[in-house]
């Protein structure tokens, strides 16, 4: 069964660093575009960052220069290092896997990130 399991969320103060991790199983991991999305209360889910199997990355303008996405194609994990966190980064963060050869998309259950001022 396909599973995406996030970890690393928590409560931090503004300016601090937090790293999220996503462990993928049940898929041919190297054939998927991996990404992190987030959803704050009352707002739409938005793409934060994505990374291809070749480590090409894409970031939302709001996190460029602060967040770094990376992947380990042996361990089938994706990380999101979040530096200089701001209160507006507070949201539930979701791991996403999008197939490069089909229309299949999978989601993790999410991990809460709360940044206090």
PDB file of C-alpha atoms in Angstrom:
ATOM      1  CA  UNK A   1       0.000   0.000   0.000  1.00  0.00           C
ATOM      2  CA  UNK A   2       1.231   3.484  -0.832  1.00  0.00           C
ATOM      3  CA  UNK A   3       2.175   5.508   2.219  1.00  0.00           C
ATOM      4  CA  UNK A   4       3.646   8.959   2.740  1.00  0.00           C
ATOM      5  CA  UNK A   5       4.500   9.595   6.378  1.00  0.00           C
ATOM      6  CA  UNK A   6       5.510  13.067   7.545  1.00  0.00           C
ATOM      7  CA  UNK A   7       7.430  13.902  10.689  1.00  0.00           C
ATOM      8  CA  UNK A   8       9.255  16.821  12.255  1.00  0.00           C
ATOM      9  CA  UNK A   9       6.465  19.318  12.818  1.00  0.00           C
ATOM     10  CA  UNK A  10       6.147  21.242  16.032  1.00  0.00           C
ATOM     11  CA  UNK A  11       6.068  24.598  17.781  1.00  0.00           C
ATOM     12  CA  UNK A  12       8.932  27.045  17.298  1.00  0.00           C
ATOM     13  CA  UNK A  13       9.586  30.745  17.737  1.00  0.00           C
ATOM     14  CA  UNK A  14       9.924  33.149  14.834  1.00  0.00           C
ATOM     15  CA  UNK A  15      13.410  33.083  13.348  1.00  0.00           C
ATOM     16  CA  UNK A  16      14.103  29.497  14.313  1.00  0.00           C
ATOM     17  CA  UNK A  17      14.642  26.451  12.106  1.00  0.00           C
ATOM     18  CA  UNK A  18      12.570  23.315  11.676  1.00  0.00           C
ATOM     19  CA  UNK A  19      13.102  20.345   9.355  1.00  0.00           C
ATOM     20  CA  UNK A  20      10.298  18.151   8.055  1.00  0.00           C
ATOM     21  CA  UNK A  21      10.770  14.661   6.686  1.00  0.00           C
ATOM     22  CA  UNK A  22       8.587  12.492   4.454  1.00  0.00           C
ATOM     23  CA  UNK A  23       9.111   8.758   4.098  1.00  0.00           C
ATOM     24  CA  UNK A  24       7.565   7.184   0.988  1.00  0.00           C
ATOM     25  CA  UNK A  25       6.765   3.520   0.483  1.00  0.00           C
ATOM     26  CA  UNK A  26       4.770   1.416  -1.959  1.00  0.00           C
ATOM     27  CA  UNK A  27       5.714   3.425  -5.060  1.00  0.00           C
ATOM     28  CA  UNK A  28       8.546   3.569  -7.561  1.00  0.00           C
ATOM     29  CA  UNK A  29       9.858   6.603  -5.775  1.00  0.00           C
ATOM     30  CA  UNK A  30      12.262   7.736  -8.487  1.00  0.00           C
ATOM     31  CA  UNK A  31       9.367   8.097 -10.952  1.00  0.00           C
ATOM     32  CA  UNK A  32       7.574  10.691  -8.810  1.00  0.00           C
ATOM     33  CA  UNK A  33       7.814  14.423  -8.409  1.00  0.00           C
ATOM     34  CA  UNK A  34       7.942  14.984  -4.658  1.00  0.00           C
ATOM     35  CA  UNK A  35       6.644  18.093  -2.989  1.00  0.00           C
ATOM     36  CA  UNK A  36       5.566  19.834   0.171  1.00  0.00           C
ATOM     37  CA  UNK A  37       2.268  21.687   0.400  1.00  0.00           C
ATOM     38  CA  UNK A  38       0.792  23.618   3.286  1.00  0.00           C
ATOM     39  CA  UNK A  39      -2.652  24.746   4.339  1.00  0.00           C
ATOM     40  CA  UNK A  40      -3.376  27.397   6.928  1.00  0.00           C
ATOM     41  CA  UNK A  41      -6.808  27.767   8.556  1.00  0.00           C
ATOM     42  CA  UNK A  42      -9.260  29.399   6.156  1.00  0.00           C
ATOM     43  CA  UNK A  43      -6.830  29.272   3.240  1.00  0.00           C
ATOM     44  CA  UNK A  44      -6.295  27.049   0.212  1.00  0.00           C
ATOM     45  CA  UNK A  45      -3.632  24.402   0.142  1.00  0.00           C
ATOM     46  CA  UNK A  46      -0.567  25.765  -1.622  1.00  0.00           C
ATOM     47  CA  UNK A  47       2.630  24.338  -3.039  1.00  0.00           C
ATOM     48  CA  UNK A  48       5.640  25.214  -0.910  1.00  0.00           C
ATOM     49  CA  UNK A  49       8.401  23.351  -2.727  1.00  0.00           C
ATOM     50  CA  UNK A  50       8.913  20.457  -5.122  1.00  0.00           C
ATOM     51  CA  UNK A  51      11.834  18.353  -6.271  1.00  0.00           C
ATOM     52  CA  UNK A  52      12.368  15.958  -9.173  1.00  0.00           C
ATOM     53  CA  UNK A  53      14.286  12.691  -9.092  1.00  0.00           C
ATOM     54  CA  UNK A  54      17.192  14.638 -10.583  1.00  0.00           C
ATOM     55  CA  UNK A  55      17.022  17.181  -7.735  1.00  0.00           C
ATOM     56  CA  UNK A  56      15.621  20.042  -9.790  1.00  0.00           C
ATOM     57  CA  UNK A  57      13.714  22.266  -7.343  1.00  0.00           C
ATOM     58  CA  UNK A  58      10.871  24.753  -7.336  1.00  0.00           C
ATOM     59  CA  UNK A  59       9.807  27.076  -4.497  1.00  0.00           C
ATOM     60  CA  UNK A  60       6.945  29.362  -3.682  1.00  0.00           C
ATOM     61  CA  UNK A  61       8.019  33.008  -3.680  1.00  0.00           C
ATOM     62  CA  UNK A  62       7.128  33.318  -0.011  1.00  0.00           C
ATOM     63  CA  UNK A  63       9.740  30.744   1.030  1.00  0.00           C
ATOM     64  CA  UNK A  64      12.549  31.295  -1.482  1.00  0.00           C
ATOM     65  CA  UNK A  65      15.837  31.807   0.282  1.00  0.00           C
ATOM     66  CA  UNK A  66      14.492  30.387   3.541  1.00  0.00           C
ATOM     67  CA  UNK A  67      13.354  26.828   2.766  1.00  0.00           C
ATOM     68  CA  UNK A  68      15.348  24.025   1.158  1.00  0.00           C
ATOM     69  CA  UNK A  69      13.849  20.820  -0.212  1.00  0.00           C
ATOM     70  CA  UNK A  70      15.995  17.730  -0.721  1.00  0.00           C
ATOM     71  CA  UNK A  71      15.523  14.031  -1.406  1.00  0.00           C
ATOM     72  CA  UNK A  72      17.364  10.807  -0.720  1.00  0.00           C
ATOM     73  CA  UNK A  73      16.629   8.389  -3.552  1.00  0.00           C
ATOM     74  CA  UNK A  74      18.060   5.442  -1.630  1.00  0.00           C
ATOM     75  CA  UNK A  75      16.081   5.930   1.573  1.00  0.00           C
ATOM     76  CA  UNK A  76      13.003   7.204  -0.318  1.00  0.00           C
ATOM     77  CA  UNK A  77      12.727  10.291   1.850  1.00  0.00           C
ATOM     78  CA  UNK A  78      12.110  13.976   1.186  1.00  0.00           C
ATOM     79  CA  UNK A  79      13.116  16.721   3.596  1.00  0.00           C
ATOM     80  CA  UNK A  80      12.125  20.344   3.935  1.00  0.00           C
ATOM     81  CA  UNK A  81      14.500  22.498   5.938  1.00  0.00           C
ATOM     82  CA  UNK A  82      12.722  25.653   7.024  1.00  0.00           C
ATOM     83  CA  UNK A  83      14.963  28.498   8.160  1.00  0.00           C
ATOM     84  CA  UNK A  84      13.994  31.919   9.494  1.00  0.00           C
ATOM     85  CA  UNK A  85      10.466  30.782  10.193  1.00  0.00           C
ATOM     86  CA  UNK A  86       7.732  33.401  10.360  1.00  0.00           C
ATOM     87  CA  UNK A  87       4.315  33.306  12.039  1.00  0.00           C
ATOM     88  CA  UNK A  88       2.740  33.277   8.566  1.00  0.00           C
ATOM     89  CA  UNK A  89       4.434  29.917   7.932  1.00  0.00           C
ATOM     90  CA  UNK A  90       2.056  28.377  10.461  1.00  0.00           C
ATOM     91  CA  UNK A  91       0.079  25.647   8.701  1.00  0.00           C
ATOM     92  CA  UNK A  92      -0.386  21.939   8.276  1.00  0.00           C
ATOM     93  CA  UNK A  93       2.332  20.712   5.947  1.00  0.00           C
ATOM     94  CA  UNK A  94       1.605  17.826   3.574  1.00  0.00           C
ATOM     95  CA  UNK A  95       3.947  15.568   1.657  1.00  0.00           C
ATOM     96  CA  UNK A  96       2.906  14.904  -1.949  1.00  0.00           C
ATOM     97  CA  UNK A  97       4.005  12.454  -4.629  1.00  0.00           C
ATOM     98  CA  UNK A  98       2.980  12.986  -8.273  1.00  0.00           C
ATOM     99  CA  UNK A  99       3.670  10.278 -10.828  1.00  0.00           C
ATOM    100  CA  UNK A 100       5.709  11.296 -13.858  1.00  0.00           C
ATOM    101  CA  UNK A 101       4.243   8.474 -15.980  1.00  0.00           C
ATOM    102  CA  UNK A 102       0.580   8.481 -14.915  1.00  0.00           C
ATOM    103  CA  UNK A 103      -2.030  10.714 -13.282  1.00  0.00           C
ATOM    104  CA  UNK A 104      -1.576   9.153  -9.842  1.00  0.00           C
ATOM    105  CA  UNK A 105      -1.056  11.498  -6.911  1.00  0.00           C
ATOM    106  CA  UNK A 106      -0.617  10.591  -3.244  1.00  0.00           C
ATOM    107  CA  UNK A 107      -0.774  12.617  -0.040  1.00  0.00           C
ATOM    108  CA  UNK A 108       0.486  12.244   3.475  1.00  0.00           C
ATOM    109  CA  UNK A 109      -1.768  13.007   6.433  1.00  0.00           C
ATOM    110  CA  UNK A 110       0.061  16.201   7.312  1.00  0.00           C
ATOM    111  CA  UNK A 111       2.148  17.547  10.154  1.00  0.00           C
ATOM    112  CA  UNK A 112       1.426  20.747  12.088  1.00  0.00           C
ATOM    113  CA  UNK A 113       3.954  23.568  12.090  1.00  0.00           C
ATOM    114  CA  UNK A 114       3.262  26.465  14.435  1.00  0.00           C
ATOM    115  CA  UNK A 115       5.483  29.540  14.573  1.00  0.00           C
ATOM    116  CA  UNK A 116       5.002  31.945  17.453  1.00  0.00           C
ATOM    117  CA  UNK A 117       5.984  35.606  17.374  1.00  0.00           C
TER     118      UNK A 117
END
